[in-house]
Structure formats: C-alpha cells, structure tokens
PDB file of C-alpha atoms and ligand atoms in Angstrom:
ATOM      1  CA  MET A 139      23.271  13.670  -6.927  1.00 94.00           C
ATOM      2  CA  ILE A 140      20.268  14.367  -8.956  1.00 96.00           C
ATOM      3  CA  PHE A 141      16.901  12.320  -8.493  1.00 97.00           C
ATOM      4  CA  ASN A 142      13.913  13.797 -10.191  1.00 91.00           C
ATOM      5  CA  ASN A 143      11.105  12.277  -7.689  1.00 93.00           C
ATOM      6  CA  ARG A 144      11.496   8.921  -9.131  1.00 98.00           C
ATOM      7  CA  VAL A 145      10.361   5.769  -6.868  1.00 98.00           C
ATOM      8  CA  ALA A 146      13.009   2.995  -6.424  1.00 98.00           C
ATOM      9  CA  VAL A 147      12.528  -0.974  -5.678  1.00 99.00           C
ATOM     10  CA  VAL A 148      15.159  -2.988  -3.492  1.00 98.00           C
ATOM     11  CA  THR A 149      15.164  -6.406  -3.343  1.00 98.00           C
ATOM     12  CA  GLY A 150      16.123  -7.657   0.392  1.00 98.00           C
ATOM     13  CA  SER A 151      15.878  -4.728   1.781  1.00 98.00           C
ATOM     14  CA  THR A 152      15.192  -4.767   5.226  1.00 98.00           C
ATOM     15  CA  GLN A 153      19.332  -5.696   6.880  1.00 98.00           C
ATOM     16  CA  GLY A 154      22.630  -5.331   5.658  1.00 98.00           C
ATOM     17  CA  ILE A 155      23.753  -3.911   2.503  1.00 98.00           C
ATOM     18  CA  GLY A 156      19.554  -3.930   0.825  1.00 98.00           C
ATOM     19  CA  LEU A 157      18.574  -1.891   3.726  1.00 98.00           C
ATOM     20  CA  ALA A 158      21.656   0.486   3.809  1.00 98.00           C
ATOM     21  CA  ILE A 159      21.181   1.532  -0.167  1.00 98.00           C
ATOM     22  CA  ALA A 160      17.279   1.828   0.599  1.00 98.00           C
ATOM     23  CA  LYS A 161      18.138   4.317   3.237  1.00 98.00           C
ATOM     24  CA  ARG A 162      20.479   6.237   0.899  1.00 98.00           C
ATOM     25  CA  LEU A 163      18.138   6.402  -1.557  1.00 98.00           C
ATOM     26  CA  ALA A 164      15.637   7.590   0.881  1.00 98.00           C
ATOM     27  CA  LYS A 165      18.022  10.427   1.836  1.00 98.00           C
ATOM     28  CA  GLU A 166      18.426  11.665  -1.807  1.00 98.00           C
ATOM     29  CA  GLY A 167      14.585  11.969  -1.694  1.00 98.00           C
ATOM     30  CA  VAL A 168      13.690   8.862  -4.101  1.00 98.00           C
ATOM     31  CA  LYS A 169      10.199   6.883  -2.571  1.00 98.00           C
ATOM     32  CA  VAL A 170      11.758   3.785  -1.602  1.00 98.00           C
ATOM     33  CA  VAL A 171      10.221   0.397  -2.081  1.00 98.00           C
ATOM     34  CA  VAL A 172      11.211  -2.336   0.511  1.00 98.00           C
ATOM     35  CA  THR A 173      10.975  -5.805  -0.012  1.00 98.00           C
ATOM     36  CA  SER A 174      12.466  -9.402   1.858  1.00 98.00           C
ATOM     37  CA  ARG A 175      10.543 -12.590   3.111  1.00 97.00           C
ATOM     38  CA  ASN A 176      10.148 -11.327   6.042  1.00 97.00           C
ATOM     39  CA  ALA A 177       6.747  -8.920   6.342  1.00 97.00           C
ATOM     40  CA  ASP A 178       7.601  -7.789   9.882  1.00 98.00           C
ATOM     41  CA  LYS A 179      10.950  -6.415   9.035  1.00 98.00           C
ATOM     42  CA  VAL A 180       9.805  -5.255   6.201  1.00 98.00           C
ATOM     43  CA  ASN A 181       7.139  -3.202   8.727  1.00 98.00           C
ATOM     44  CA  GLU A 182      10.592  -2.189  10.843  1.00 98.00           C
ATOM     45  CA  ALA A 183      13.026  -1.466   7.877  1.00 98.00           C
ATOM     46  CA  VAL A 184       9.906   0.687   6.645  1.00 98.00           C
ATOM     47  CA  ALA A 185       9.748   2.318   9.874  1.00 98.00           C
ATOM     48  CA  GLU A 186      13.393   3.138  10.521  1.00 98.00           C
ATOM     49  CA  ILE A 187      13.184   5.140   7.107  1.00 98.00           C
ATOM     50  CA  LYS A 188      10.183   7.158   7.010  1.00 98.00           C
ATOM     51  CA  ASN A 189      11.015   7.896  11.148  1.00 98.00           C
ATOM     52  CA  ASP A 190      14.818   9.260   9.189  1.00 97.00           C
ATOM     53  CA  GLY A 191      12.163  11.716   7.515  1.00 97.00           C
ATOM     54  CA  GLY A 192      12.369   9.399   3.942  1.00 98.00           C
ATOM     55  CA  GLU A 193       9.258   8.224   1.912  1.00 98.00           C
ATOM     56  CA  ALA A 194       8.670   4.302   1.748  1.00 98.00           C
ATOM     57  CA  PHE A 195       6.702   1.443   1.281  1.00 97.00           C
ATOM     58  CA  GLY A 196       6.788  -2.036   2.176  1.00 98.00           C
ATOM     59  CA  LEU A 197       6.127  -5.615   0.395  1.00 97.00           C
ATOM     60  CA  LYS A 198       6.954  -8.754   1.252  1.00 98.00           C
ATOM     61  CA  CYS A 199       8.264 -10.838  -1.746  1.00 98.00           C
ATOM     62  CA  ASN A 200       9.993 -13.486  -2.433  1.00 98.00           C
ATOM     63  CA  VAL A 201      11.729 -12.704  -5.183  1.00 98.00           C
ATOM     64  CA  THR A 202      12.314 -16.685  -6.518  1.00 98.00           C
ATOM     65  CA  ASN A 203       9.124 -16.447  -7.131  1.00 98.00           C
ATOM     66  CA  ARG A 204       6.901 -15.284 -10.366  1.00 98.00           C
ATOM     67  CA  GLU A 205       3.583 -14.893  -9.595  1.00 98.00           C
ATOM     68  CA  GLU A 206       4.434 -12.544  -5.721  1.00 98.00           C
ATOM     69  CA  VAL A 207       7.783 -10.289  -8.235  1.00 98.00           C
ATOM     70  CA  LYS A 208       4.061  -9.688 -10.649  1.00 98.00           C
ATOM     71  CA  ALA A 209       2.013  -8.855  -8.018  1.00 98.00           C
ATOM     72  CA  LEU A 210       4.598  -6.550  -6.051  1.00 98.00           C
ATOM     73  CA  GLY A 211       5.367  -4.608  -9.544  1.00 98.00           C
ATOM     74  CA  GLU A 212       0.996  -4.370  -9.765  1.00 98.00           C
ATOM     75  CA  LYS A 213       1.061  -2.893  -6.329  1.00 98.00           C
ATOM     76  CA  VAL A 214       4.283  -0.564  -6.760  1.00 98.00           C
ATOM     77  CA  ILE A 215       2.299   1.001  -9.342  1.00 98.00           C
ATOM     78  CA  GLU A 216      -0.892   1.080  -7.718  1.00 98.00           C
ATOM     79  CA  LYS A 217       0.992   2.931  -4.935  1.00 98.00           C
ATOM     80  CA  TYR A 218       3.852   5.108  -7.134  1.00 98.00           C
ATOM     81  CA  GLY A 219       3.084   5.002 -10.720  1.00 98.00           C
ATOM     82  CA  SER A 220       5.931   4.745 -11.697  1.00 98.00           C
ATOM     83  CA  ILE A 221       9.185   1.854 -10.937  1.00 98.00           C
ATOM     84  CA  ASP A 222      12.310   3.946 -12.408  1.00 98.00           C
ATOM     85  CA  ILE A 223      15.211   2.263 -10.130  1.00 99.00           C
ATOM     86  CA  LEU A 224      15.613  -1.621  -9.683  1.00 99.00           C
ATOM     87  CA  VAL A 225      18.573  -2.687  -7.291  1.00 99.00           C
ATOM     88  CA  ASN A 226      18.201  -6.528  -7.494  1.00 99.00           C
ATOM     89  CA  ASN A 227      20.633  -7.233  -4.405  1.00 98.00           C
ATOM     90  CA  ALA A 228      18.356 -10.272  -2.384  1.00 98.00           C
ATOM     91  CA  GLY A 229      20.909 -12.856  -2.070  1.00 98.00           C
ATOM     92  CA  ILE A 230      21.857 -15.939  -0.255  1.00 98.00           C
ATOM     93  CA  THR A 231      24.855 -18.440   0.320  1.00 97.00           C
ATOM     94  CA  ARG A 232      25.476 -22.336   0.855  1.00 97.00           C
ATOM     95  CA  ASP A 233      28.674 -22.812   0.967  1.00 96.00           C
ATOM     96  CA  SER A 234      30.808 -26.155   0.561  1.00 97.00           C
ATOM     97  CA  SER A 235      33.750 -28.071  -1.080  1.00 98.00           C
ATOM     98  CA  PHE A 236      32.481 -28.455  -4.043  1.00 98.00           C
ATOM     99  CA  LYS A 237      33.098 -32.246  -3.859  1.00 98.00           C
ATOM    100  CA  LYS A 238      30.388 -32.461  -1.561  1.00 98.00           C
ATOM    101  CA  MET A 239      27.964 -29.858  -2.937  1.00 98.00           C
ATOM    102  CA  THR A 240      24.588 -31.328  -2.757  1.00 98.00           C
ATOM    103  CA  ASP A 241      21.683 -30.348  -5.765  1.00 98.00           C
ATOM    104  CA  GLU A 242      20.163 -28.861  -3.423  1.00 98.00           C
ATOM    105  CA  GLN A 243      23.220 -26.229  -2.343  1.00 98.00           C
ATOM    106  CA  TRP A 244      23.498 -25.693  -6.099  1.00 98.00           C
ATOM    107  CA  ASP A 245      20.377 -24.921  -7.120  1.00 98.00           C
ATOM    108  CA  GLU A 246      19.255 -23.088  -3.944  1.00 98.00           C
ATOM    109  CA  VAL A 247      21.950 -19.891  -4.736  1.00 98.00           C
ATOM    110  CA  ILE A 248      21.147 -20.360  -8.249  1.00 99.00           C
ATOM    111  CA  ASP A 249      17.962 -19.836  -8.306  1.00 98.00           C
ATOM    112  CA  SER A 250      17.572 -17.080  -4.954  1.00 98.00           C
ATOM    113  CA  ASP A 251      21.395 -15.184  -6.319  1.00 98.00           C
ATOM    114  CA  LEU A 252      20.832 -15.586 -10.943  1.00 98.00           C
ATOM    115  CA  LYS A 253      17.478 -16.634 -11.528  1.00 98.00           C
ATOM    116  CA  SER A 254      16.006 -14.591  -9.624  1.00 98.00           C
ATOM    117  CA  VAL A 255      17.520 -11.205 -10.859  1.00 99.00           C
ATOM    118  CA  PHE A 256      15.897 -12.647 -14.423  1.00 98.00           C
ATOM    119  CA  ILE A 257      12.744 -12.564 -13.179  1.00 98.00           C
ATOM    120  CA  VAL A 258      12.749  -9.906 -11.144  1.00 99.00           C
ATOM    121  CA  THR A 259      14.139  -7.802 -14.298  1.00 99.00           C
ATOM    122  CA  GLN A 260      11.648  -8.926 -16.442  1.00 98.00           C
ATOM    123  CA  GLU A 261       8.934  -8.200 -14.325  1.00 98.00           C
ATOM    124  CA  LEU A 262       9.540  -4.712 -13.722  1.00 98.00           C
ATOM    125  CA  SER A 263      11.961  -3.901 -16.025  1.00 98.00           C
ATOM    126  CA  LYS A 264       8.737  -3.409 -18.685  1.00 98.00           C
ATOM    127  CA  TYR A 265       7.445  -0.355 -15.955  1.00 98.00           C
ATOM    128  CA  MET A 266      10.725   1.277 -17.257  1.00 98.00           C
ATOM    129  CA  GLU A 267       9.953   0.334 -20.850  1.00 98.00           C
ATOM    130  CA  LEU A 268       7.078   2.276 -20.366  1.00 97.00           C
ATOM    131  CA  ASN A 269       8.480   5.688 -19.210  1.00 97.00           C
ATOM    132  CA  LYS A 270      11.822   4.970 -20.936  1.00 98.00           C
ATOM    133  CA  TYR A 271      13.596   5.864 -18.571  1.00 98.00           C
ATOM    134  CA  GLY A 272      15.420   3.229 -15.708  1.00 98.00           C
ATOM    135  CA  ARG A 273      18.541   2.148 -14.285  1.00 98.00           C
ATOM    136  CA  ILE A 274      19.069  -1.144 -12.779  1.00 99.00           C
ATOM    137  CA  ILE A 275      21.990  -2.116 -10.572  1.00 99.00           C
ATOM    138  CA  SER A 276      22.486  -5.797  -9.478  1.00 99.00           C
ATOM    139  CA  LEU A 277      24.534  -7.005  -6.719  1.00 98.00           C
ATOM    140  CA  SER A 278      27.446  -9.245  -7.771  1.00 99.00           C
ATOM    141  CA  SER A 279      30.338 -10.081  -6.067  1.00 98.00           C
ATOM    142  CA  VAL A 280      34.290  -9.840  -5.988  1.00 98.00           C
ATOM    143  CA  VAL A 281      34.259 -13.823  -5.341  1.00 98.00           C
ATOM    144  CA  GLY A 282      31.799 -13.730  -9.348  1.00 98.00           C
ATOM    145  CA  LEU A 283      35.098 -12.195 -11.188  1.00 98.00           C
ATOM    146  CA  SER A 284      38.004 -14.370  -8.944  1.00 98.00           C
ATOM    147  CA  GLY A 285      36.160 -18.114  -7.809  1.00 98.00           C
ATOM    148  CA  ASN A 286      36.547 -18.863  -3.827  1.00 96.00           C
ATOM    149  CA  PHE A 287      37.215 -22.330  -2.165  1.00 96.00           C
ATOM    150  CA  GLY A 288      33.639 -23.398  -0.465  1.00 97.00           C
ATOM    151  CA  GLN A 289      31.152 -21.397  -3.273  1.00 98.00           C
ATOM    152  CA  ALA A 290      31.429 -22.848  -6.364  1.00 98.00           C
ATOM    153  CA  ASN A 291      27.363 -22.444  -6.634  1.00 98.00           C
ATOM    154  CA  TYR A 292      27.569 -18.424  -5.083  1.00 98.00           C
ATOM    155  CA  SER A 293      30.389 -17.748  -7.735  1.00 98.00           C
ATOM    156  CA  ALA A 294      29.096 -19.404 -10.580  1.00 99.00           C
ATOM    157  CA  ALA A 295      25.533 -17.077  -9.988  1.00 99.00           C
ATOM    158  CA  LYS A 296      27.347 -14.083  -9.338  1.00 99.00           C
ATOM    159  CA  ALA A 297      29.519 -14.672 -12.677  1.00 98.00           C
ATOM    160  CA  GLY A 298      26.402 -15.321 -14.234  1.00 99.00           C
ATOM    161  CA  ILE A 299      25.175 -11.375 -13.226  1.00 99.00           C
ATOM    162  CA  ILE A 300      27.829 -10.284 -14.675  1.00 98.00           C
ATOM    163  CA  GLY A 301      27.012 -11.895 -18.207  1.00 98.00           C
ATOM    164  CA  LEU A 302      23.540 -11.070 -17.999  1.00 98.00           C
ATOM    165  CA  THR A 303      23.990  -7.154 -16.907  1.00 99.00           C
ATOM    166  CA  LYS A 304      26.155  -7.137 -20.272  1.00 98.00           C
ATOM    167  CA  THR A 305      23.284  -8.654 -22.443  1.00 98.00           C
ATOM    168  CA  LEU A 306      20.859  -6.669 -20.848  1.00 98.00           C
ATOM    169  CA  SER A 307      22.532  -2.918 -20.935  1.00 98.00           C
ATOM    170  CA  MET A 308      22.201  -3.521 -25.052  1.00 98.00           C
ATOM    171  CA  GLU A 309      18.964  -5.340 -25.049  1.00 98.00           C
ATOM    172  CA  LEU A 310      17.446  -1.958 -22.600  1.00 98.00           C
ATOM    173  CA  GLY A 311      20.197   1.023 -23.565  1.00 98.00           C
ATOM    174  CA  LYS A 312      18.540   2.223 -26.172  1.00 97.00           C
ATOM    175  CA  LYS A 313      14.993   2.026 -24.089  1.00 98.00           C
ATOM    176  CA  GLY A 314      16.344   4.973 -21.811  1.00 98.00           C
ATOM    177  CA  ILE A 315      17.414   2.134 -19.605  1.00 98.00           C
ATOM    178  CA  THR A 316      21.037   1.335 -18.406  1.00 99.00           C
ATOM    179  CA  VAL A 317      21.832  -1.803 -16.336  1.00 99.00           C
ATOM    180  CA  ASN A 318      24.678  -2.057 -14.208  1.00 99.00           C
ATOM    181  CA  ALA A 319      26.598  -4.226 -11.394  1.00 99.00           C
ATOM    182  CA  ILE A 320      28.176  -3.979  -8.425  1.00 98.00           C
ATOM    183  CA  ALA A 321      30.753  -6.590  -7.287  1.00 98.00           C
ATOM    184  CA  PRO A 322      31.534  -5.624  -3.403  1.00 98.00           C
ATOM    185  CA  GLY A 323      34.368  -7.325  -1.518  1.00 98.00           C
ATOM    186  CA  PHE A 324      34.174  -8.022   2.084  1.00 98.00           C
ATOM    187  CA  ILE A 325      31.124  -5.931   3.546  1.00 98.00           C
ATOM    188  CA  GLU A 326      30.832  -6.076   7.072  1.00 97.00           C
ATOM    189  CA  THR A 327      26.656  -7.663   7.482  1.00 97.00           C
ATOM    190  CA  ALA A 328      24.811 -10.730   8.508  1.00 94.00           C
ATOM    191  CA  MET A 329      26.150 -12.370   5.285  1.00 93.00           C
ATOM    192  CA  THR A 330      30.108 -12.718   6.359  1.00 94.00           C
ATOM    193  CA  GLN A 331      29.209 -13.013  10.211  1.00 93.00           C
ATOM    194  CA  GLU A 332      28.558 -16.422   9.665  1.00 90.00           C
ATOM    195  CA  ILE A 333      32.507 -17.019   8.258  1.00 91.00           C
ATOM    196  CA  PRO A 334      34.255 -18.214  10.605  1.00 92.00           C
ATOM    197  CA  GLU A 335      36.995 -15.930  12.973  1.00 94.00           C
ATOM    198  CA  LYS A 336      40.117 -16.910  11.551  1.00 95.00           C
ATOM    199  CA  ILE A 337      39.236 -16.787   7.754  1.00 93.00           C
ATOM    200  CA  ARG A 338      37.709 -13.328   8.220  1.00 94.00           C
ATOM    201  CA  ASN A 339      40.437 -11.940   9.982  1.00 95.00           C
ATOM    202  CA  GLU A 340      42.810 -13.438   7.254  1.00 95.00           C
ATOM    203  CA  ILE A 341      40.294 -11.655   4.950  1.00 95.00           C
ATOM    204  CA  ILE A 342      40.684  -8.448   6.433  1.00 96.00           C
ATOM    205  CA  ALA A 343      44.343  -8.574   6.822  1.00 96.00           C
ATOM    206  CA  SER A 344      44.512  -9.002   2.930  1.00 95.00           C
ATOM    207  CA  ILE A 345      42.861  -5.621   2.126  1.00 98.00           C
ATOM    208  CA  PRO A 346      45.016  -3.312   0.847  1.00 98.00           C
ATOM    209  CA  VAL A 347      42.584   0.049   2.010  1.00 98.00           C
ATOM    210  CA  GLY A 348      43.314  -1.345   5.587  1.00 97.00           C
ATOM    211  CA  ARG A 349      39.382  -2.326   6.676  1.00 97.00           C
ATOM    212  CA  PRO A 350      36.603  -4.181   5.539  1.00 97.00           C
ATOM    213  CA  GLY A 351      33.836  -2.491   3.428  1.00 98.00           C
ATOM    214  CA  GLU A 352      30.781  -0.986   5.318  1.00 98.00           C
ATOM    215  CA  PRO A 353      27.317  -1.426   4.013  1.00 98.00           C
ATOM    216  CA  GLU A 354      27.388   2.629   3.384  1.00 98.00           C
ATOM    217  CA  ASP A 355      30.079   2.282   0.798  1.00 98.00           C
ATOM    218  CA  ILE A 356      28.152   0.095  -1.808  1.00 98.00           C
ATOM    219  CA  ALA A 357      25.202   2.390  -1.216  1.00 98.00           C
ATOM    220  CA  ALA A 358      26.822   5.290  -1.637  1.00 98.00           C
ATOM    221  CA  ALA A 359      28.021   3.535  -5.300  1.00 98.00           C
ATOM    222  CA  THR A 360      24.497   2.125  -5.804  1.00 98.00           C
ATOM    223  CA  ALA A 361      23.117   6.298  -5.432  1.00 98.00           C
ATOM    224  CA  PHE A 362      25.633   6.706  -7.954  1.00 98.00           C
ATOM    225  CA  LEU A 363      24.709   4.579 -10.736  1.00 98.00           C
ATOM    226  CA  ALA A 364      20.769   5.319  -9.729  1.00 98.00           C
ATOM    227  CA  SER A 365      20.981   9.176 -10.238  1.00 98.00           C
ATOM    228  CA  GLU A 366      19.868  10.791 -13.203  1.00 98.00           C
ATOM    229  CA  GLU A 367      23.264  11.999 -14.635  1.00 98.00           C
ATOM    230  CA  ALA A 368      24.794   8.600 -14.445  1.00 98.00           C
ATOM    231  CA  GLY A 369      22.544   7.985 -17.736  1.00 98.00           C
ATOM    232  CA  PHE A 370      25.926   7.124 -19.840  1.00 98.00           C
ATOM    233  CA  VAL A 371      27.241   4.609 -17.668  1.00 98.00           C
ATOM    234  CA  SER A 372      25.884   0.890 -18.562  1.00 98.00           C
ATOM    235  CA  GLY A 373      27.226  -2.611 -18.520  1.00 98.00           C
ATOM    236  CA  VAL A 374      29.830  -2.116 -16.208  1.00 98.00           C
ATOM    237  CA  THR A 375      30.555  -3.984 -13.041  1.00 98.00           C
ATOM    238  CA  LEU A 376      31.926  -1.987 -10.618  1.00 98.00           C
ATOM    239  CA  SER A 377      34.328  -3.643  -7.971  1.00 98.00           C
ATOM    240  CA  ILE A 378      34.509  -2.222  -4.438  1.00 98.00           C
ATOM    241  CA  ASN A 379      36.505  -3.736  -2.587  1.00 98.00           C
ATOM    242  CA  GLY A 380      39.025  -1.807  -1.321  1.00 98.00           C
ATOM    243  CA  ALA A 381      41.863  -3.203  -4.061  1.00 98.00           C
ATOM    244  CA  MET A 382      41.289  -6.548  -2.373  1.00 96.00           C
ATOM    245  CA  TYR A 383      41.021  -8.257  -5.679  1.00 97.00           C
ATOM    246  CA  ARG A 384      42.197  -5.799  -8.714  1.00 95.00           C
ATOM    247  CA  SER A 385      40.048  -6.414 -11.833  1.00 83.00           C
TER     248      SER A 385
HETATM  249  P1  NAD B 190      22.434 -10.744   4.083  1.00 57.73           P
HETATM  250  O1  NAD B 190      22.144 -11.757   4.085  1.00 57.73           O
HETATM  251  O2  NAD B 190      22.863  -9.789   5.192  1.00 57.73           O
HETATM  252  O3  NAD B 190      20.949  -9.508   3.364  1.00 57.73           O
HETATM  253  C1  NAD B 190      20.283 -10.099   2.309  1.00 57.73           C
HETATM  254  C2  NAD B 190      19.129 -10.450   2.142  1.00 57.73           C
HETATM  255  O4  NAD B 190      17.442 -10.469   1.325  1.00 57.73           O
HETATM  256  C3  NAD B 190      18.021 -10.224   3.683  1.00 57.73           C
HETATM  257  O5  NAD B 190      17.226  -9.377   4.059  1.00 57.73           O
HETATM  258  C4  NAD B 190      17.566 -12.155   3.017  1.00 57.73           C
HETATM  259  O6  NAD B 190      16.142 -11.773   3.911  1.00 57.73           O
HETATM  260  C5  NAD B 190      17.207 -10.940   1.539  1.00 57.73           C
HETATM  261  N1  NAD B 190      17.192 -12.959   0.438  1.00 57.73           N
HETATM  262  C6  NAD B 190      17.778 -13.664   0.448  1.00 57.73           C
HETATM  263  N2  NAD B 190      16.811 -14.354  -1.009  1.00 57.73           N
HETATM  264  C7  NAD B 190      15.889 -13.587  -0.517  1.00 57.73           C
HETATM  265  C8  NAD B 190      14.717 -14.144  -1.366  1.00 57.73           C
HETATM  266  N3  NAD B 190      14.473 -15.470  -1.515  1.00 57.73           N
HETATM  267  N4  NAD B 190      14.087 -12.975  -1.801  1.00 57.73           N
HETATM  268  C9  NAD B 190      13.447 -11.610  -1.155  1.00 57.73           C
HETATM  269  N5  NAD B 190      14.599 -11.772  -0.204  1.00 57.73           N
HETATM  270  C10 NAD B 190      15.368 -12.626  -0.087  1.00 57.73           C
HETATM  271  O7  NAD B 190      23.246  -9.845   2.969  1.00 57.73           O
HETATM  272  P2  NAD B 190      24.199  -8.772   2.725  1.00 57.73           P
HETATM  273  O8  NAD B 190      25.520  -9.124   3.073  1.00 57.73           O
HETATM  274  O9  NAD B 190      23.996  -7.464   2.961  1.00 57.73           O
HETATM  275  O10 NAD B 190      24.286  -9.250   0.852  1.00 57.73           O
HETATM  276  C11 NAD B 190      23.115  -8.722  -0.338  1.00 57.73           C
HETATM  277  C12 NAD B 190      23.703  -8.751  -1.528  1.00 57.73           C
HETATM  278  O11 NAD B 190      24.953  -8.044  -1.827  1.00 57.73           O
HETATM  279  C13 NAD B 190      23.471  -9.959  -1.441  1.00 57.73           C
HETATM  280  O12 NAD B 190      23.459 -10.333  -3.239  1.00 57.73           O
HETATM  281  C14 NAD B 190      25.017 -10.597  -1.523  1.00 57.73           C
HETATM  282  O13 NAD B 190      25.249 -11.881  -2.608  1.00 57.73           O
HETATM  283  C15 NAD B 190      25.783  -9.396  -2.133  1.00 57.73           C
HETATM  284  N6  NAD B 190      27.410  -9.572  -1.821  1.00 57.73           N
HETATM  285  C16 NAD B 190      27.891  -9.249   0.069  1.00 57.73           C
HETATM  286  C17 NAD B 190      29.153  -9.193  -0.038  1.00 57.73           C
HETATM  287  C18 NAD B 190      29.411  -8.897   2.005  1.00 57.73           C
HETATM  288  O14 NAD B 190      30.501  -9.770   1.788  1.00 57.73           O
HETATM  289  N7  NAD B 190      28.305  -8.895   2.412  1.00 57.73           N
HETATM  290  C19 NAD B 190      29.960  -9.462  -0.859  1.00 57.73           C
HETATM  291  C20 NAD B 190      29.283  -8.885  -2.294  1.00 57.73           C
HETATM  292  C21 NAD B 190      28.266  -9.430  -2.570  1.00 57.73           C
END
C-alpha cells in the first residue's frame, strides 16, 4: 500500500482494534499518534510501536472533551506539521435491556461513541482541509446495521456514525478528504471478553467463516482506506464480519 510520509491520529489506540490499527499504519511507514484516556497505557503502546521500528508519538486525550481534542490537534501539528489520517476508534459499551436502560447508560454511550466522532472530526479535519488531503475512518459496528438485544444505546450510536459518515463524505469531498466507516462483527478484544461465555460461543458458532475476527482483520482494511490508493472510495460502510450479517 502507498503512503506518502503521512501522519495518522488513532483514538483509543492503546489496546484492541485501535492498537492493531496504530501498529499496522506504523509498519506501513505512517507516523502514528497514539491517544487514549490513560497516560501510562499510551506510553506503553508508543514504546511497543517504536520497538518494532515504527515512528509514534503519544498523548492522553479523552475524546468526549473538546478542549482536550483541540489541544491534541495543536500538539500533533507542532510535532509532525500535519494530520492526514484520522481513525475514530475509541468506544465503549454499557449494555442493558431497553426497559432498564438508564439516562446515564444512554448518554455515556452516545457521548463516547457518537458525539466524540463529531468533536474529533470537527477539530482535526480543519488541518486536513488546509492541505486539501485527508482520510477519515470511523469504527461503526455490525450492531449499527443489524441492531442487537441489550444494545439500544450502542446500536443507535453506531448507526449514527454511518449517517454522519455519509454526510461528511459529501461536505468534505471537494476538499480532498475521503470519509468512510468500518462495521466490524465479533472481534476478539477486551470489549467482547465482557460478553458471557455461553453467548460468546453462540455468536462465534454463527459466523459462517468459522472463526471470530482478530483486531488485525480490521487493521488491514483500515490501512487500505487510509492509503493514497483509496482516494475514490468515500461514503462507504465496509462490513468486516466473516459473513455473520450480510448487509
Ligand atoms: P476496547 O475496549 O478494547 O478498546 C477501546 C479503546 O477506546 C480503549 O483504549 C479505551 O480506553 C478507548 N476509549 C474509550 N472511551 C474513550 C474516551 N472517552 N476517550 C479516549 N479513549 C477512549 O475495544 P475494541 O474492541 O478494540 O473496540 C474498538 C472500536 O471498535 C470501538 O469503537 C468499538 O465499538 C468498535 N467495535 C468493536 C467490535 C468488537 O467486536 N470488538 C465490534 C464492532 C465494533
């Protein structure tokens, strides 16, 4: 894949899918900015990438806090001079049946998984506009397409990302910026470890390709959408789910 000395910000990139994306982009020669809420974990991830021969820089940033995101943008520009690739990966779940879901559970997930994409993209895409070049990739979910028991908040947030992606692909297209979403299925990370074992086994058994996804499956597709060669791919939601849900 072709990357011309680009700079990427990956949110929530100290573990799971975000870390796999950060590592993959670094392997492709991209300068990677690792961010998350935990400073120690950020430092560990940066050290890991550097050990593997990549170039990385880390900053603690809560994606629900506009001031922290603004400061992140300014510091990345100071360090690397541009922001070319943004991966909106940070996200949480707070599962509950719809009947029992509290305002707090609803608001926390909408803030962390959807409003954060609005905030981070608004604050960082302005630097892409200056260079008339950008690649924005946001992590939606199969659940945003199919719905899921116990995830009214999460499925609404992840479906929201798909609508936001389509609108931004129209508004930013003439500025040289592509905007796409990825909808992973069941991927082995801390997030899916929280699912009770019986249900996990049932989900895995329902995947036609016969295995759960790995973070690297998502990282490979993200790298393609982030590459120079994907310049005519925009407004798309790419399902990566082993044919678990056929959209
Ligand atoms: P994970 O829980 O392992 O990692 C999530 C990361 O986001 C963590 O580093 C966490 O600290 C960070 N984060 C959460 N809230 C944050 C905030 N406010 N500010 C900064 N960082 C924050 O989860 P994962 O499985 O790697 O998921 C990554 C993304 O992929 C999420 O958006 C998730 O919804 C999506 N996704 C995951 C799966 C799956 O099966 N694992 C499926 C579909 C979609």
